[in-house]
Amino acid sequence: MKPFLLLGTRAEDVPADEEYRLFLRFTGLSPDELVRVRMEAGPLGKVDLDAYSGIFVGGGPFNASDPIEKKSPAQRRVEAEIAALLDEVVARDFPFFGACYGVGTLGAHQGAAIDGTYREPISVIEVDKTGAGHDDPLLAGLPDRFAAFVGHKEAISALPVTATLLVRGEACPVQMFRVGRNVYATQFHPECDVEGISTRVRAYADYGYFGADELELTLAAVRRLPVVHTGSILRAFVERYAR
């Protein structure tokens, strides 16, 4: 089997390493089968798509909708590199799955309106499959409504015509979409469990996701509902595209 590629953007070692462990756990892949590249650490270089079964993009603190002058040189480089990669991914309809930051990357690439209208605090919410979601192979084993971890400062406020909405939420309408047949993005975090999201809550306590006095409230919010289904989306992606 050709390996899968995980592109990370987290500069903090603890949440970055835990993100990799979580992707390994929920995909069922071994370290040899999931190659990690930390894009924030240096240039990505040319990615040979033919060397991989598919690509994952993890989450991170970058916001696509930030003014260009507020973006760090690393963020501007990462955005340019992912945009160039997505040119080829979308053209070839190559298997791609972006988790949370996938909305900012794939959404921006497709011309979606991305802003703070539908930002969500770090918590657990319930989301619903759309009609198209019922027919999508990655969601085949999930109930019509399921719980998911969220936490983001920006979201898609207008989905482009090139995208198919698969999962919707009440406070944030676009929770998962697909471009073509094989290119996916989620606003929620399918790669997280309670321990993983709690690590991120602590790591990003000063990043503006919640108030300085709301750490314990936020840690409680990620435990308000059990999240038991979303990890299977990643396993379904691997089972569908491993080659």
Short mmCIF file of C-alpha atoms in Angstrom, two decimals:
data_model
loop_
_atom_site.label_atom_id
_atom_site.label_comp_id
_atom_site.label_asym_id
_atom_site.label_seq_id
_atom_site.Cartn_x
_atom_site.Cartn_y
_atom_site.Cartn_z
CA MET A 1 0.00 0.00 0.00
CA LYS A 2 1.16 3.51 -0.74
CA PRO A 3 1.31 5.66 2.40
CA PHE A 4 -0.98 8.55 3.21
CA LEU A 5 0.41 12.05 3.81
CA LEU A 6 -0.51 14.19 6.83
CA LEU A 7 0.22 17.90 6.49
CA GLY A 8 0.37 19.66 9.86
CA THR A 9 0.60 23.35 10.69
CA ARG A 10 0.82 23.41 14.49
CA ALA A 11 4.01 25.07 15.77
CA GLU A 12 3.50 23.77 19.32
CA ASP A 13 5.08 20.33 19.76
CA VAL A 14 2.64 18.85 22.29
CA PRO A 15 -0.60 19.37 20.31
CA ALA A 16 1.23 18.69 17.03
CA ASP A 17 2.52 15.33 18.21
CA GLU A 18 -0.82 14.41 19.76
CA GLU A 19 -2.59 15.30 16.51
CA TYR A 20 -0.37 12.81 14.70
CA ARG A 21 -1.11 10.11 17.30
CA LEU A 22 -4.83 10.76 16.95
CA PHE A 23 -4.72 10.50 13.16
CA LEU A 24 -2.85 7.21 13.53
CA ARG A 25 -5.44 5.94 15.98
CA PHE A 26 -8.56 6.87 14.04
CA THR A 27 -7.26 6.00 10.58
CA GLY A 28 -5.84 2.69 11.76
CA LEU A 29 -2.59 3.45 9.94
CA SER A 30 0.91 2.72 11.23
CA PRO A 31 3.64 5.40 11.33
CA ASP A 32 5.11 3.91 8.14
CA GLU A 33 1.71 4.26 6.48
CA LEU A 34 1.09 7.87 7.52
CA VAL A 35 3.92 10.24 6.62
CA ARG A 36 3.82 13.50 8.56
CA VAL A 37 5.16 16.82 7.31
CA ARG A 38 5.04 19.85 9.61
CA MET A 39 4.55 22.65 7.11
CA GLU A 40 5.06 25.41 9.66
CA ALA A 41 8.64 24.22 10.16
CA GLY A 42 9.85 24.73 6.59
CA PRO A 43 8.98 24.65 2.89
CA LEU A 44 6.85 21.75 1.72
CA GLY A 45 8.57 21.21 -1.59
CA LYS A 46 7.07 19.30 -4.47
CA VAL A 47 4.55 16.62 -3.49
CA ASP A 48 4.41 13.65 -5.85
CA LEU A 49 0.76 12.65 -5.60
CA ASP A 50 1.50 9.34 -7.29
CA ALA A 51 3.58 8.34 -4.25
CA TYR A 52 0.57 8.53 -1.90
CA SER A 53 -2.84 6.97 -1.44
CA GLY A 54 -4.29 10.23 -0.17
CA ILE A 55 -3.65 13.43 1.78
CA PHE A 56 -4.84 14.64 5.19
CA VAL A 57 -4.53 18.21 6.44
CA GLY A 58 -4.78 18.72 10.19
CA GLY A 59 -6.04 21.75 12.09
CA GLY A 60 -4.17 24.69 13.53
CA PRO A 61 -4.36 28.32 14.60
CA PHE A 62 -4.05 29.82 11.09
CA ASN A 63 -7.13 31.72 9.86
CA ALA A 64 -7.59 32.15 6.12
CA SER A 65 -9.77 35.23 6.62
CA ASP A 66 -7.16 37.22 8.58
CA PRO A 67 -5.92 40.35 6.81
CA ILE A 68 -2.75 39.62 4.88
CA GLU A 69 -0.75 42.08 7.00
CA LYS A 70 -1.63 40.10 10.15
CA LYS A 71 -0.46 36.79 8.72
CA SER A 72 3.01 35.62 9.64
CA PRO A 73 5.54 34.77 6.90
CA ALA A 74 5.04 31.09 7.81
CA GLN A 75 1.28 31.33 7.38
CA ARG A 76 1.58 33.10 4.03
CA ARG A 77 4.01 30.44 2.81
CA VAL A 78 1.82 27.57 4.03
CA GLU A 79 -1.26 29.04 2.38
CA ALA A 80 0.55 29.48 -0.92
CA GLU A 81 1.94 25.93 -0.79
CA ILE A 82 -1.42 24.35 0.03
CA ALA A 83 -3.14 26.40 -2.68
CA ALA A 84 -0.62 25.18 -5.25
CA LEU A 85 -1.07 21.60 -4.04
CA LEU A 86 -4.85 21.92 -4.23
CA ASP A 87 -4.59 23.06 -7.85
CA GLU A 88 -3.35 19.57 -8.69
CA VAL A 89 -5.50 17.74 -6.13
CA VAL A 90 -8.73 19.25 -7.40
CA ALA A 91 -7.78 18.92 -11.06
CA ARG A 92 -7.08 15.22 -10.56
CA ASP A 93 -9.85 14.70 -8.00
CA PHE A 94 -7.15 13.14 -5.83
CA PRO A 95 -8.18 11.83 -2.37
CA PHE A 96 -7.87 14.70 0.11
CA PHE A 97 -9.31 15.23 3.58
CA GLY A 98 -8.89 18.53 5.42
CA ALA A 99 -9.96 18.60 9.09
CA CYS A 100 -11.02 22.04 10.38
CA TYR A 101 -8.21 23.92 8.60
CA GLY A 102 -9.45 22.04 5.55
CA VAL A 103 -12.36 24.48 5.45
CA GLY A 104 -9.96 27.42 5.32
CA THR A 105 -7.73 25.79 2.71
CA LEU A 106 -10.11 23.94 0.39
CA GLY A 107 -12.84 26.51 0.95
CA ALA A 108 -10.55 29.41 0.07
CA HIS A 109 -9.23 27.53 -2.95
CA GLN A 110 -12.78 27.09 -4.26
CA GLY A 111 -13.73 30.72 -3.68
CA ALA A 112 -15.94 30.23 -0.62
CA ALA A 113 -16.85 33.21 1.55
CA ILE A 114 -14.91 32.65 4.79
CA ASP A 115 -15.37 34.98 7.75
CA GLY A 116 -16.28 35.11 11.42
CA THR A 117 -20.06 35.00 10.97
CA TYR A 118 -20.39 31.39 12.10
CA ARG A 119 -17.50 31.04 14.52
CA GLU A 120 -18.08 28.48 17.28
CA PRO A 121 -16.57 28.21 20.76
CA ILE A 122 -14.67 25.06 21.62
CA SER A 123 -17.33 22.53 22.55
CA VAL A 124 -19.29 19.49 21.43
CA ILE A 125 -22.25 20.08 19.12
CA GLU A 126 -24.72 17.91 17.24
CA VAL A 127 -24.64 18.00 13.44
CA ASP A 128 -26.87 16.49 10.76
CA LYS A 129 -26.22 14.69 7.50
CA THR A 130 -27.76 16.26 4.41
CA GLY A 131 -29.40 14.29 1.62
CA ALA A 132 -26.08 14.14 -0.19
CA GLY A 133 -24.44 13.12 3.07
CA HIS A 134 -26.71 10.10 3.29
CA ASP A 135 -25.31 8.91 -0.02
CA ASP A 136 -21.64 9.67 0.68
CA PRO A 137 -19.48 6.59 1.36
CA LEU A 138 -17.48 8.25 4.16
CA LEU A 139 -20.67 8.84 6.16
CA ALA A 140 -22.41 5.54 5.42
CA GLY A 141 -21.98 4.14 8.92
CA LEU A 142 -22.98 7.28 10.83
CA PRO A 143 -26.42 8.11 12.23
CA ASP A 144 -28.40 11.00 10.75
CA ARG A 145 -27.40 13.18 13.72
CA PHE A 146 -24.11 12.79 15.58
CA ALA A 147 -21.91 14.68 18.03
CA ALA A 148 -18.66 16.36 16.99
CA PHE A 149 -15.91 18.53 18.46
CA VAL A 150 -15.73 22.11 17.17
CA GLY A 151 -13.82 25.29 17.94
CA HIS A 152 -13.02 27.86 15.27
CA LYS A 153 -12.84 31.62 14.73
CA GLU A 154 -13.90 31.48 11.08
CA ALA A 155 -16.15 29.38 8.89
CA ILE A 156 -17.72 29.26 5.45
CA SER A 157 -20.64 31.66 5.23
CA ALA A 158 -21.38 30.95 1.56
CA LEU A 159 -20.55 27.59 -0.03
CA PRO A 160 -19.30 27.77 -3.64
CA VAL A 161 -21.27 26.03 -6.39
CA THR A 162 -18.39 23.59 -6.88
CA ALA A 163 -19.00 22.09 -3.42
CA THR A 164 -21.58 19.61 -2.15
CA LEU A 165 -22.77 20.08 1.43
CA LEU A 166 -22.66 16.78 3.36
CA VAL A 167 -23.12 17.77 7.02
CA ARG A 168 -24.76 20.87 8.45
CA GLY A 169 -24.95 22.44 11.90
CA GLU A 170 -27.37 24.87 13.50
CA ALA A 171 -24.93 27.56 14.62
CA CYS A 172 -22.51 26.93 11.72
CA PRO A 173 -24.28 25.69 8.56
CA VAL A 174 -21.26 24.25 6.70
CA GLN A 175 -19.75 21.41 8.73
CA MET A 176 -18.59 19.07 5.94
CA PHE A 177 -18.46 19.33 2.18
CA ARG A 178 -17.00 17.59 -0.85
CA VAL A 179 -15.54 18.88 -4.11
CA GLY A 180 -15.72 16.44 -6.99
CA ARG A 181 -15.94 12.86 -5.75
CA ASN A 182 -12.82 12.54 -3.59
CA VAL A 183 -11.87 15.92 -2.07
CA TYR A 184 -13.29 16.54 1.42
CA ALA A 185 -13.20 19.10 4.21
CA THR A 186 -14.78 19.26 7.65
CA GLN A 187 -15.30 22.18 10.01
CA PHE A 188 -15.52 19.81 12.96
CA HIS A 189 -12.60 17.72 14.21
CA PRO A 190 -13.04 14.02 13.30
CA GLU A 191 -9.52 13.25 14.56
CA CYS A 192 -10.18 14.25 18.19
CA ASP A 193 -11.14 12.52 21.41
CA VAL A 194 -11.76 14.17 24.77
CA GLU A 195 -8.11 13.96 25.81
CA GLY A 196 -6.91 15.35 22.49
CA ILE A 197 -9.29 18.31 22.40
CA SER A 198 -8.45 19.04 26.06
CA THR A 199 -4.75 19.18 25.20
CA ARG A 200 -5.54 21.76 22.54
CA VAL A 201 -7.73 23.77 24.90
CA ARG A 202 -4.77 24.12 27.24
CA ALA A 203 -2.21 24.70 24.47
CA TYR A 204 -4.23 27.47 22.82
CA ALA A 205 -5.63 29.10 25.96
CA ASP A 206 -4.10 32.45 24.96
CA TYR A 207 -5.13 32.34 21.28
CA GLY A 208 -8.52 34.02 21.65
CA TYR A 209 -10.76 30.96 21.39
CA PHE A 210 -12.18 31.70 24.86
CA GLY A 211 -11.78 34.22 27.67
CA ALA A 212 -8.91 34.20 30.12
CA ASP A 213 -11.25 33.03 32.91
CA GLU A 214 -13.05 30.37 30.84
CA LEU A 215 -10.51 27.54 30.78
CA GLU A 216 -12.42 25.24 33.14
CA LEU A 217 -15.74 26.05 31.46
CA THR A 218 -14.24 25.15 28.09
CA LEU A 219 -12.76 21.90 29.40
CA ALA A 220 -16.23 21.04 30.72
CA ALA A 221 -17.88 21.98 27.41
CA VAL A 222 -15.91 19.34 25.47
CA ARG A 223 -17.33 16.69 27.80
CA ARG A 224 -21.00 17.66 27.59
CA LEU A 225 -21.81 14.96 25.03
CA PRO A 226 -20.00 11.74 24.10
CA VAL A 227 -18.34 11.87 20.67
CA VAL A 228 -18.26 8.32 19.33
CA HIS A 229 -18.84 8.43 15.56
CA THR A 230 -16.60 11.00 13.89
CA GLY A 231 -13.36 9.01 13.98
CA SER A 232 -14.96 6.42 11.69
CA ILE A 233 -14.99 9.02 8.91
CA LEU A 234 -11.19 8.95 8.81
CA ARG A 235 -11.13 5.13 8.83
CA ALA A 236 -13.66 5.11 5.97
CA PHE A 237 -11.44 7.50 3.99
CA VAL A 238 -8.47 5.16 4.37
CA GLU A 239 -10.46 2.06 3.51
CA ARG A 240 -11.85 3.72 0.40
CA TYR A 241 -8.60 5.12 -0.96
CA ALA A 242 -5.79 2.82 0.19
CA ARG A 243 -4.06 1.49 -2.91
#
